[in-house]
Coordinates of C-alpha atoms and ligand atoms in Angstrom, one line a residue:
M1 CA -96.7 0.7 71.2
R2 CA -97.1 3.6 68.9
A3 CA -94.1 4.6 66.7
D4 CA -94.2 8.2 67.9
Q5 CA -93.8 7.0 71.5
E6 CA -90.7 5.2 70.7
N7 CA -88.4 8.2 71.2
S8 CA -89.0 8.2 74.9
T9 CA -88.2 4.5 75.3
A10 CA -85.0 4.6 73.3
S11 CA -82.9 3.7 76.3
Q12 CA -84.9 0.7 77.3
E13 CA -83.3 -2.7 76.6
S14 CA -86.3 -4.5 75.1
I15 CA -87.0 -3.4 71.6
P16 CA -90.5 -3.9 70.1
K17 CA -90.6 -6.2 67.1
S18 CA -93.4 -4.2 65.4
M19 CA -94.7 -0.7 65.3
K20 CA -97.8 1.0 64.1
A21 CA -97.9 3.9 61.6
I22 CA -101.2 5.8 61.3
N23 CA -103.0 6.8 58.1
P24 CA -103.4 10.5 58.8
M25 CA -106.6 10.7 56.8
T26 CA -108.6 7.7 58.2
L27 CA -106.5 7.4 61.4
A28 CA -106.4 3.7 60.7
E29 CA -103.4 1.9 62.2
V30 CA -101.0 0.1 59.9
E31 CA -98.7 -2.4 61.6
T32 CA -95.1 -2.9 60.3
L33 CA -92.0 -4.7 61.3
M34 CA -89.3 -2.9 63.3
T35 CA -85.6 -3.7 63.1
E36 CA -84.0 -4.8 66.3
E37 CA -81.4 -2.3 67.3
A38 CA -78.8 -5.1 67.9
A39 CA -79.3 -6.3 64.3
V40 CA -78.4 -3.0 62.6
S41 CA -74.6 -3.4 62.7
E42 CA -74.9 -6.9 61.3
L43 CA -76.9 -5.5 58.4
I44 CA -74.2 -2.8 57.9
S45 CA -71.6 -5.6 57.6
R46 CA -73.6 -7.4 55.0
A47 CA -73.9 -4.1 53.1
R48 CA -70.1 -3.7 53.3
Q49 CA -69.5 -7.0 51.6
A50 CA -72.0 -6.1 48.9
S51 CA -70.2 -2.8 48.4
E52 CA -66.9 -4.6 47.6
R53 CA -68.5 -6.3 44.6
W54 CA -70.3 -3.2 43.5
S55 CA -67.3 -0.8 43.8
E56 CA -65.4 -3.1 41.4
I57 CA -67.7 -2.5 38.5
S58 CA -67.5 0.6 36.2
L59 CA -69.6 3.7 36.6
K60 CA -71.0 2.9 33.1
E61 CA -72.3 -0.5 34.4
R62 CA -73.6 1.0 37.7
S63 CA -75.4 3.7 35.7
R64 CA -77.0 1.0 33.4
Q65 CA -78.3 -0.9 36.5
L66 CA -79.6 2.3 38.1
I67 CA -81.5 3.2 34.9
R68 CA -83.0 -0.3 35.1
L69 CA -84.0 0.4 38.8
G70 CA -85.6 3.7 37.6
E71 CA -87.6 1.7 35.0
R72 CA -88.8 -0.7 37.7
I73 CA -89.8 2.1 40.0
T74 CA -91.8 3.7 37.1
Q75 CA -93.4 0.4 36.2
E76 CA -94.4 -0.2 39.8
R77 CA -95.5 3.4 40.3
D78 CA -99.2 2.5 41.0
V79 CA -98.1 0.3 43.9
G80 CA -95.7 3.0 45.2
A81 CA -98.3 5.7 44.9
R82 CA -100.9 3.7 46.8
L83 CA -98.5 3.1 49.6
I84 CA -97.6 6.8 49.8
A85 CA -101.3 7.7 49.7
E86 CA -102.0 5.2 52.5
E87 CA -99.1 6.4 54.7
T88 CA -99.5 10.1 54.1
G89 CA -103.1 10.6 53.1
R90 CA -101.9 12.5 50.0
A91 CA -103.8 12.3 46.7
L92 CA -102.6 9.5 44.4
S93 CA -101.8 11.8 41.5
L94 CA -99.8 14.2 43.8
A95 CA -97.9 11.2 45.2
A96 CA -97.1 10.0 41.7
L97 CA -96.0 13.4 40.4
S98 CA -93.8 14.4 43.3
E99 CA -92.2 11.0 44.1
L100 CA -92.4 8.5 41.3
N101 CA -93.1 9.5 37.7
T102 CA -90.0 11.6 37.3
V103 CA -87.5 9.1 38.7
Q104 CA -86.1 8.2 35.4
S105 CA -85.1 11.8 34.4
F106 CA -83.8 12.2 38.0
I107 CA -81.5 9.2 37.6
K108 CA -80.3 10.2 34.1
A109 CA -79.4 13.7 35.4
A110 CA -77.8 12.1 38.5
I111 CA -75.6 10.0 36.2
S112 CA -74.4 13.1 34.3
E113 CA -73.6 14.7 37.6
A114 CA -71.7 11.6 38.8
R115 CA -69.6 11.6 35.6
I116 CA -68.3 15.0 36.6
A117 CA -68.0 14.4 40.3
L118 CA -66.2 11.1 40.0
K119 CA -63.8 12.1 37.3
E120 CA -60.1 11.5 38.0
T121 CA -58.1 14.7 38.1
K122 CA -54.5 14.9 36.8
V123 CA -52.1 17.0 38.8
K124 CA -49.4 19.0 37.1
L125 CA -46.1 19.4 38.9
S126 CA -43.1 21.6 37.9
P127 CA -40.4 19.3 36.3
L128 CA -37.7 21.5 37.9
D129 CA -38.8 21.1 41.5
F130 CA -40.4 17.7 41.1
P131 CA -38.6 15.9 38.2
G132 CA -40.2 12.8 36.7
K133 CA -43.4 13.0 38.8
S134 CA -47.0 12.8 38.0
A135 CA -50.2 12.4 40.1
I136 CA -53.8 11.7 39.7
V137 CA -56.6 12.2 42.3
E138 CA -59.3 9.6 42.2
Q139 CA -62.6 9.4 44.0
V140 CA -62.9 6.3 46.2
P141 CA -66.3 5.1 47.5
R142 CA -66.5 5.5 51.3
G143 CA -68.1 2.0 51.7
V144 CA -71.5 2.0 53.4
I145 CA -73.7 5.1 53.5
G146 CA -76.4 5.5 56.1
I147 CA -79.4 7.5 54.9
I148 CA -82.0 8.6 57.5
A149 CA -85.1 10.2 56.0
P150 CA -88.2 12.0 57.2
W151 CA -91.8 11.3 56.2
N152 CA -92.7 14.3 54.0
Y153 CA -91.5 12.8 50.7
P154 CA -91.0 9.3 51.9
V155 CA -89.6 8.0 48.6
S156 CA -88.0 11.0 46.8
N157 CA -86.2 12.1 49.9
F158 CA -84.0 9.1 49.4
Y159 CA -83.3 9.7 45.7
K160 CA -81.0 12.7 46.3
S161 CA -78.6 10.5 48.3
L162 CA -79.4 6.9 47.3
F163 CA -78.6 7.4 43.6
P164 CA -75.3 9.4 44.1
A165 CA -74.2 7.0 46.8
L166 CA -74.8 4.0 44.5
L167 CA -73.2 5.6 41.5
S168 CA -70.1 6.3 43.6
G169 CA -69.8 2.6 44.3
N170 CA -71.2 2.4 47.8
A171 CA -73.8 0.2 49.5
V172 CA -76.6 1.9 51.4
V173 CA -78.4 1.2 54.6
M174 CA -81.5 3.3 54.6
K175 CA -83.9 4.2 57.4
P176 CA -87.4 5.5 56.4
S177 CA -89.4 7.5 58.9
E178 CA -91.4 5.4 61.4
H179 CA -94.5 7.2 60.0
T180 CA -93.9 6.0 56.4
P181 CA -92.1 2.6 56.8
R182 CA -93.8 0.5 54.1
V183 CA -93.1 2.7 51.1
G184 CA -89.4 2.9 52.2
A185 CA -89.3 -0.9 52.3
W186 CA -90.9 -1.0 48.9
L187 CA -88.1 1.1 47.4
A188 CA -85.4 -1.0 49.1
D189 CA -87.1 -4.2 47.8
L190 CA -87.1 -2.9 44.2
A191 CA -83.4 -2.0 44.6
T192 CA -82.6 -5.5 45.8
E193 CA -84.6 -7.0 42.9
V194 CA -82.6 -5.0 40.3
L195 CA -79.1 -4.6 42.0
G196 CA -78.8 -7.8 44.0
E197 CA -78.8 -8.8 47.6
D198 CA -77.6 -6.5 50.4
L199 CA -76.5 -3.5 48.3
V200 CA -79.5 -1.5 49.5
L201 CA -80.8 -2.6 52.9
C202 CA -83.6 -1.1 54.9
V203 CA -83.8 -0.7 58.7
Q204 CA -87.1 0.2 60.3
G205 CA -87.9 2.1 63.5
G206 CA -87.6 5.5 65.2
A207 CA -84.9 7.3 67.1
S208 CA -83.2 4.3 68.6
V209 CA -82.8 2.5 65.3
G210 CA -81.6 5.8 63.7
R211 CA -79.0 6.1 66.4
A212 CA -78.0 2.4 66.0
L213 CA -77.4 3.1 62.3
V214 CA -75.1 6.1 62.9
E215 CA -73.2 4.2 65.5
G216 CA -73.2 0.8 63.8
G217 CA -70.2 1.2 61.5
V218 CA -71.4 3.1 58.5
D219 CA -68.8 5.3 56.8
S220 CA -70.9 8.4 56.2
V221 CA -74.4 9.6 57.1
V222 CA -76.9 11.6 55.2
F223 CA -79.6 13.0 57.5
T224 CA -82.8 14.8 56.4
G225 CA -85.1 15.9 59.1
S226 CA -85.7 18.4 61.9
V227 CA -83.0 20.7 63.4
A228 CA -83.2 19.1 66.8
T229 CA -82.6 15.6 65.5
G230 CA -80.0 16.9 63.1
R231 CA -78.0 18.2 66.0
A232 CA -78.2 14.8 67.7
V233 CA -77.1 13.0 64.6
A234 CA -74.2 15.4 63.9
A235 CA -73.0 14.8 67.5
L236 CA -73.1 11.0 67.1
A237 CA -71.3 11.2 63.7
A238 CA -68.7 13.5 65.2
H239 CA -68.0 10.9 67.8
Q240 CA -67.6 8.3 65.2
L241 CA -65.4 10.7 63.1
I242 CA -67.5 10.1 60.0
P243 CA -68.8 12.7 57.6
C244 CA -72.4 13.8 58.0
S245 CA -74.6 15.7 55.7
L246 CA -77.5 17.6 57.3
E247 CA -80.6 18.8 55.4
L248 CA -82.8 20.3 58.0
G249 CA -85.8 22.6 58.5
G250 CA -86.8 25.8 56.8
K251 CA -88.9 28.9 57.1
D252 CA -88.7 30.2 53.5
A253 CA -89.6 33.7 52.5
A254 CA -90.9 35.2 49.3
L255 CA -90.9 38.9 48.4
V256 CA -93.5 40.3 46.1
L257 CA -92.5 43.6 44.5
A258 CA -94.9 46.2 43.3
D259 CA -94.2 45.5 39.6
A260 CA -94.9 41.8 39.9
D261 CA -97.4 40.1 37.6
L262 CA -99.9 39.8 40.4
D263 CA -102.1 37.0 38.9
R264 CA -99.2 34.7 38.1
T265 CA -97.5 35.5 41.4
A266 CA -100.6 34.7 43.4
L267 CA -100.8 31.3 41.7
G268 CA -97.1 30.6 42.2
I269 CA -97.1 31.6 45.8
A270 CA -100.2 29.4 46.5
Q271 CA -98.5 26.5 44.8
W272 CA -95.3 26.7 46.7
S273 CA -96.8 27.4 50.1
M274 CA -99.6 24.8 49.9
F275 CA -97.9 21.9 48.0
N276 CA -97.9 18.7 50.0
S277 CA -100.1 20.6 52.6
G278 CA -97.1 22.9 53.3
Q279 CA -95.1 19.9 54.6
D280 CA -92.1 20.8 52.6
C281 CA -88.8 22.1 53.9
S282 CA -88.9 24.8 51.2
S283 CA -92.6 25.9 51.6
I284 CA -93.2 29.6 51.5
E285 CA -94.2 30.3 55.0
R286 CA -93.3 34.0 55.2
L287 CA -94.7 36.3 52.5
Y288 CA -93.3 39.8 52.3
V289 CA -95.5 42.1 50.2
M290 CA -94.8 45.7 49.2
D291 CA -97.4 47.8 50.9
R292 CA -98.3 49.6 47.7
I293 CA -99.8 46.5 46.1
A294 CA -100.6 44.5 49.2
D295 CA -104.4 44.8 49.2
S296 CA -104.8 43.9 45.5
F297 CA -102.3 41.1 45.7
I298 CA -103.6 39.6 48.9
E299 CA -107.1 39.6 47.5
R300 CA -105.9 37.6 44.5
L301 CA -104.0 35.2 46.7
N302 CA -107.0 34.7 49.0
T303 CA -109.1 33.9 46.0
V304 CA -106.7 31.2 44.9
I305 CA -106.2 29.6 48.3
S306 CA -110.0 29.7 49.1
H307 CA -110.5 27.6 45.9
L308 CA -108.1 24.8 47.0
T309 CA -110.0 21.8 48.1
Y310 CA -109.4 19.7 51.2
H311 CA -111.2 16.8 52.9
G312 CA -114.1 18.0 55.0
D313 CA -114.8 21.2 53.0
G314 CA -118.0 19.9 51.5
R315 CA -116.9 20.6 47.9
L316 CA -115.3 17.3 47.0
K317 CA -117.2 14.5 45.3
P318 CA -116.3 11.0 46.6
E319 CA -114.2 10.2 43.5
E320 CA -112.3 13.5 43.5
E321 CA -108.8 14.0 45.0
A322 CA -108.2 16.9 47.3
D323 CA -105.6 19.6 46.6
I324 CA -104.6 19.7 50.3
G325 CA -104.2 16.4 52.1
P326 CA -103.9 16.0 55.9
L327 CA -100.8 16.7 58.0
Q328 CA -98.8 13.6 58.8
T329 CA -99.2 13.3 62.6
A330 CA -101.2 14.5 65.5
E331 CA -98.1 16.4 66.8
Q332 CA -97.8 18.2 63.5
L333 CA -101.5 19.2 63.6
A334 CA -100.9 20.5 67.1
V335 CA -97.9 22.6 66.0
V336 CA -99.8 24.2 63.1
N337 CA -102.9 24.9 65.3
K338 CA -100.7 26.5 68.0
H339 CA -98.8 28.7 65.5
V340 CA -102.1 30.0 63.9
G341 CA -103.8 30.4 67.3
Q342 CA -100.9 32.4 68.7
A343 CA -100.7 34.6 65.6
V344 CA -104.4 35.4 65.8
A345 CA -104.1 36.1 69.5
E346 CA -101.4 38.6 68.7
G347 CA -103.3 40.5 66.0
A348 CA -103.0 38.5 62.7
L349 CA -106.1 38.5 60.5
V350 CA -107.4 35.2 59.2
L351 CA -108.4 35.8 55.6
C352 CA -109.2 32.1 55.0
G353 CA -108.9 28.8 56.8
G354 CA -107.4 28.9 60.3
K355 CA -108.8 25.7 61.7
P356 CA -108.4 21.9 61.6
S357 CA -110.4 20.5 58.8
G358 CA -112.2 18.0 61.0
V359 CA -111.1 15.0 58.9
G360 CA -108.1 13.0 60.2
Y361 CA -105.1 15.3 60.9
G362 CA -106.3 17.8 58.2
F363 CA -105.9 21.6 58.5
Q364 CA -107.6 24.2 56.3
P365 CA -105.4 26.1 53.9
T366 CA -104.9 29.3 55.7
L367 CA -103.9 32.9 54.8
L368 CA -102.9 35.2 57.6
D369 CA -102.5 38.9 57.0
R370 CA -100.9 41.6 59.2
C371 CA -98.3 39.2 60.7
V372 CA -95.1 40.5 62.3
E373 CA -91.8 39.1 63.3
G374 CA -91.8 37.6 66.8
M375 CA -94.9 35.4 66.2
L376 CA -94.4 31.6 66.1
V377 CA -95.8 31.7 62.6
T378 CA -93.0 34.0 61.4
E379 CA -90.2 32.5 63.4
E380 CA -90.5 28.7 63.8
E381 CA -91.1 26.2 61.1
T382 CA -94.9 25.6 60.8
F383 CA -94.8 22.8 58.2
G384 CA -98.5 23.2 57.4
P385 CA -100.8 24.9 54.8
V386 CA -100.3 28.4 56.3
I387 CA -99.0 31.6 54.8
A388 CA -98.0 34.5 57.1
V389 CA -98.2 37.9 55.2
I390 CA -95.9 40.6 56.4
R391 CA -96.3 44.0 54.7
V392 CA -93.2 46.0 54.0
H393 CA -92.4 49.5 52.7
T394 CA -89.0 49.2 51.0
V395 CA -86.9 46.4 49.4
D396 CA -84.0 47.0 51.8
E397 CA -86.3 46.7 54.8
A398 CA -87.8 43.4 53.3
I399 CA -84.3 41.9 52.7
E400 CA -83.1 42.8 56.2
R401 CA -86.2 41.2 57.7
I402 CA -86.1 38.1 55.5
N403 CA -82.4 37.5 56.4
R404 CA -83.1 37.7 60.1
S405 CA -84.4 34.2 60.1
R406 CA -82.4 31.4 61.7
Y407 CA -83.2 29.3 58.6
G408 CA -82.3 29.7 54.9
L409 CA -83.2 27.2 52.3
N410 CA -85.0 28.8 49.3
G411 CA -85.8 32.5 49.0
S412 CA -87.6 34.1 46.2
V413 CA -88.4 37.5 44.7
W414 CA -91.3 38.1 42.4
T415 CA -91.0 41.0 39.9
S416 CA -91.4 41.7 36.2
N417 CA -87.8 43.2 36.2
I418 CA -85.5 40.2 36.0
A419 CA -82.4 42.3 36.5
V420 CA -83.7 43.8 39.7
G421 CA -84.9 40.4 40.8
R422 CA -81.5 38.9 40.2
A423 CA -79.8 41.7 42.2
I424 CA -82.1 41.1 45.1
A425 CA -81.7 37.3 44.8
K426 CA -78.0 37.7 45.4
R427 CA -78.7 39.5 48.7
L428 CA -80.9 36.7 50.1
D429 CA -79.2 34.6 52.8
V430 CA -80.2 31.2 51.4
G431 CA -78.9 28.2 49.5
I432 CA -81.3 28.6 46.5
A433 CA -82.5 32.1 45.5
L434 CA -85.1 32.3 42.8
V435 CA -86.8 35.0 40.7
N436 CA -90.5 34.4 40.0
N437 CA -90.5 30.8 41.3
H438 CA -89.8 28.8 44.4
S439 CA -88.9 25.3 45.6
F440 CA -89.1 23.3 42.4
T441 CA -85.4 22.6 42.0
G442 CA -85.5 20.1 44.8
S443 CA -86.1 17.4 42.2
L444 CA -83.3 18.4 39.9
P445 CA -79.8 16.9 40.5
Q446 CA -78.2 19.4 38.2
M447 CA -78.3 22.0 41.0
P448 CA -77.1 21.8 44.6
W449 CA -80.0 21.6 47.1
T450 CA -78.5 23.2 50.2
G451 CA -79.2 25.8 52.9
V452 CA -77.6 28.1 55.4
K453 CA -77.7 28.5 59.2
E454 CA -80.0 26.0 61.0
T455 CA -81.2 24.6 57.7
G456 CA -77.9 22.6 57.9
Y457 CA -74.7 22.3 55.9
G458 CA -75.8 19.4 53.7
V459 CA -75.6 19.5 49.9
A460 CA -77.9 17.1 48.1
S461 CA -78.1 15.4 44.7
S462 CA -75.7 17.2 42.6
R463 CA -72.0 17.1 41.7
W464 CA -71.4 19.3 44.8
A465 CA -72.8 16.6 47.1
Y466 CA -70.1 14.0 46.6
H467 CA -67.9 14.6 49.6
T468 CA -70.4 12.5 51.6
F469 CA -70.1 9.6 49.2
V470 CA -66.4 9.5 48.2
R471 CA -63.1 10.5 49.5
P472 CA -60.2 11.7 47.3
R473 CA -57.2 9.4 47.0
T474 CA -54.0 10.7 45.4
I475 CA -51.8 8.3 43.4
V476 CA -48.3 9.6 42.8
L477 CA -46.0 8.1 40.1
D478 CA -42.3 8.9 40.2
K479 CA -40.3 8.0 37.2
N480 CA -37.2 10.0 38.3
K481 CA -34.1 7.8 38.1
D482 CA -32.1 10.2 40.3
P483 CA -32.6 11.3 43.9
D484 CA -34.8 14.4 44.2
P485 CA -33.1 17.8 44.4
F486 CA -34.4 18.5 47.9
W487 CA -33.2 15.3 49.5
F488 CA -30.4 15.3 52.1
P489 CA -27.7 16.6 52.6
V490 CA -28.4 20.1 53.7
D491 CA -25.2 21.6 52.3
E492 CA -24.2 24.7 50.4
S493 CA -25.8 23.5 47.1
Y494 CA -29.0 22.9 49.0
Q495 CA -29.1 26.4 50.3
R496 CA -28.5 27.8 46.8
F497 CA -31.1 25.5 45.3
V498 CA -33.7 26.6 47.9
E499 CA -32.9 30.3 47.1
A500 CA -33.1 29.6 43.3
V501 CA -36.6 28.0 43.7
A502 CA -37.8 31.1 45.6
L503 CA -36.4 33.4 42.9
K504 CA -38.1 31.2 40.2
N505 CA -41.4 31.4 42.0
L506 CA -41.1 35.2 42.2
G507 CA -41.0 35.2 38.4
G508 CA -37.1 35.2 38.0
G509 CA -36.0 35.2 34.4
I510 CA -34.0 32.9 32.2
G511 CA -30.9 33.4 34.3
V512 CA -32.6 32.0 37.4
L513 CA -33.8 29.0 35.3
F514 CA -30.3 28.2 34.1
R515 CA -29.0 28.5 37.7
L516 CA -31.6 26.1 38.8
I517 CA -30.8 23.5 36.1
G518 CA -27.1 23.8 37.0
L519 CA -27.9 23.3 40.6
L520 CA -30.0 20.1 39.9
G521 CA -26.8 18.3 38.8
K522 CA -25.0 19.4 41.9
R523 CA -27.8 18.4 44.2
I524 CA -28.0 14.9 42.6
K525 CA -24.3 14.5 43.1
A526 CA -24.4 15.7 46.7
T527 CA -27.2 13.3 47.6
K528 CA -25.5 10.3 45.9
S529 CA -22.4 11.1 47.9
L530 CA -24.2 10.1 51.0
L531 CA -24.1 6.5 49.7
H532 CA -20.7 6.7 48.0
P533 CA -18.6 9.4 49.7
T534 CA -15.3 10.4 48.1
E535 CA -12.3 11.6 50.0
D536 CA -13.4 15.2 49.4
D537 CA -16.8 14.6 50.8
R538 CA -15.4 13.2 54.0
Ligands
NAD605 P1 -87.4 14.1 62.4 O1 -86.1 14.8 62.8 O2 -88.3 13.9 63.5 O3 -87.1 12.6 61.9 C1 -86.3 12.4 60.7 C2 -85.7 11.0 60.8 O4 -84.8 10.9 61.9 C3 -86.7 9.9 61.0 O5 -86.4 8.8 60.2 C4 -86.6 9.6 62.5 O6 -86.9 8.3 62.8 C5 -85.0 9.7 62.6 N1 -84.6 10.0 64.0 C6 -85.3 10.6 65.0 N2 -84.5 10.7 66.1 C7 -83.2 10.2 65.8 C8 -82.0 10.1 66.4 N3 -81.8 10.5 67.7 N4 -80.9 9.6 65.8 C9 -81.1 9.2 64.5 N5 -82.2 9.3 63.8 C10 -83.3 9.8 64.4 O7 -88.0 14.9 61.2 P2 -89.4 14.6 60.6 O8 -90.5 15.2 61.5 O9 -89.5 13.2 60.1 O10 -89.3 15.5 59.2 C11 -89.7 16.9 59.2 C12 -88.4 17.7 59.1 O11 -87.6 17.4 58.0 C13 -88.8 19.2 58.9 O12 -88.1 20.0 59.8 C14 -88.4 19.5 57.5 O13 -88.1 20.8 57.2 C15 -87.2 18.6 57.3 N6 -86.8 18.3 55.9 C16 -85.8 19.0 55.4 C17 -85.4 18.8 54.1 C18 -84.2 19.5 53.4 O14 -83.9 19.2 52.3 N7 -83.6 20.5 54.1 C19 -86.2 17.9 53.3 C20 -87.3 17.3 53.9 C21 -87.6 17.5 55.2

């Protein structure tokens, strides 16, 4: 049974023991083991036991072990890159760059972020209202974090939650996509080798195993994937009353102003629309260009994109790697084909590409001019090597049209006037707004990776992501030897005390403070009298 058919059989009782992923370049089938749905909760229990040991050790020691894990990933990068290339059809050097070779710097930055996010906070309390009291808020690991990932960056999609989850003291049960299972297992195996048994466990399969993970007893879920699946996962998590972080689809826009450096901008736009064959949640899919420079800019962009190589274009020598690899699945190829076909039928002009490459699930790098809102290619996530150009007359018009999208991950403006760019960036309805660049911050834990609207409410990697991995616990220490001034009885001194507190909070002067101090003694006496009443009190 094919992995991509598994969705439709999720409700069946018998679960297949193996599944087949497909190399999207050669279309060769690769068989891999699948986790039985019923075994998932047992694996979560094992992870929970491992988390108890792990949460006891210091952040310093956890950091040391993660740096060691980063070293092992880097040492084994050739194995990892080969698996990625086999499972995604991507060039080895692209796989190594985007997923493996920078893991050490990612972990080091993640550790710095963790030190900030996991820091205890001291709480200051007024000694008049709350005598003798102090409090700290500490960050407690949630326990076991379930991480469900897509196929587009089958290793690095895990980094942004795997490392913060582990640094926080949690165990992790991770589920790779059914299209890229073996490279996910490779990452989990390396984690086990370095960190010990059961701290990072891997479950394999499609929708039914993903559901079993969310419902199987994890304490929190990080989901990265499509909007439709994200809604389903959020509903399951809501039912379990567990936190859920959602990093979903995108339809990023870039705006090219008339004063932009047209050469650099053409190269930058080509990079961040075509990287990973456009299978990136933050690919530039909508390109708004000021009419005044549109012809000269689009000519440059067309030149760059026409030079990008792909399998089947006749320019590649056998030993050469292509700039553009295949799409991951037959379904993805069908989506891209449909979007382009519909745009052309509605009047878009194909400047280059426009068709499947003829090799595996490949699609030619494609530039479409004269696109308008309402086309699939400007509304829905295409997730392929396709740019839809929309010509605009004014900046205000462009911003309004950019912000109409139901997605919002990255948005960029390209201009030689940084101040103008910055002002426009602030008006973009996105999680990450850039001037003269796009997309690259996804691999930097120093910044929140997050979106708006249907892109989901998740925050990844950075210090701002930790709600999913820890919960705050307040520890209050009370050294007051006397009863507190606001304890029973509710007598006349109580009313005067309450009034004096209000006057103090309104900024009352020294007189109010003295009154409050005097009342404290009366309040203590009144409260103690409940235990040892005198004749007068009775
Ligand atoms: P998908 O939603 O089909 O699958 C994602 C994961 O969810 C897979 O592991 C899949 O097996 C699992 N899954 C499927 N049904 C499930 C269910 N009912 N319950 C639990 N798990 C289930 O997405 P995909 O096609 O693998 O990935 C492409 C999408 O991911 C694109 O929309 C892309 O924009 C998005 N993405 C977003 C980000 C981001 O940071 N915002 C990053 C990468 C990818």
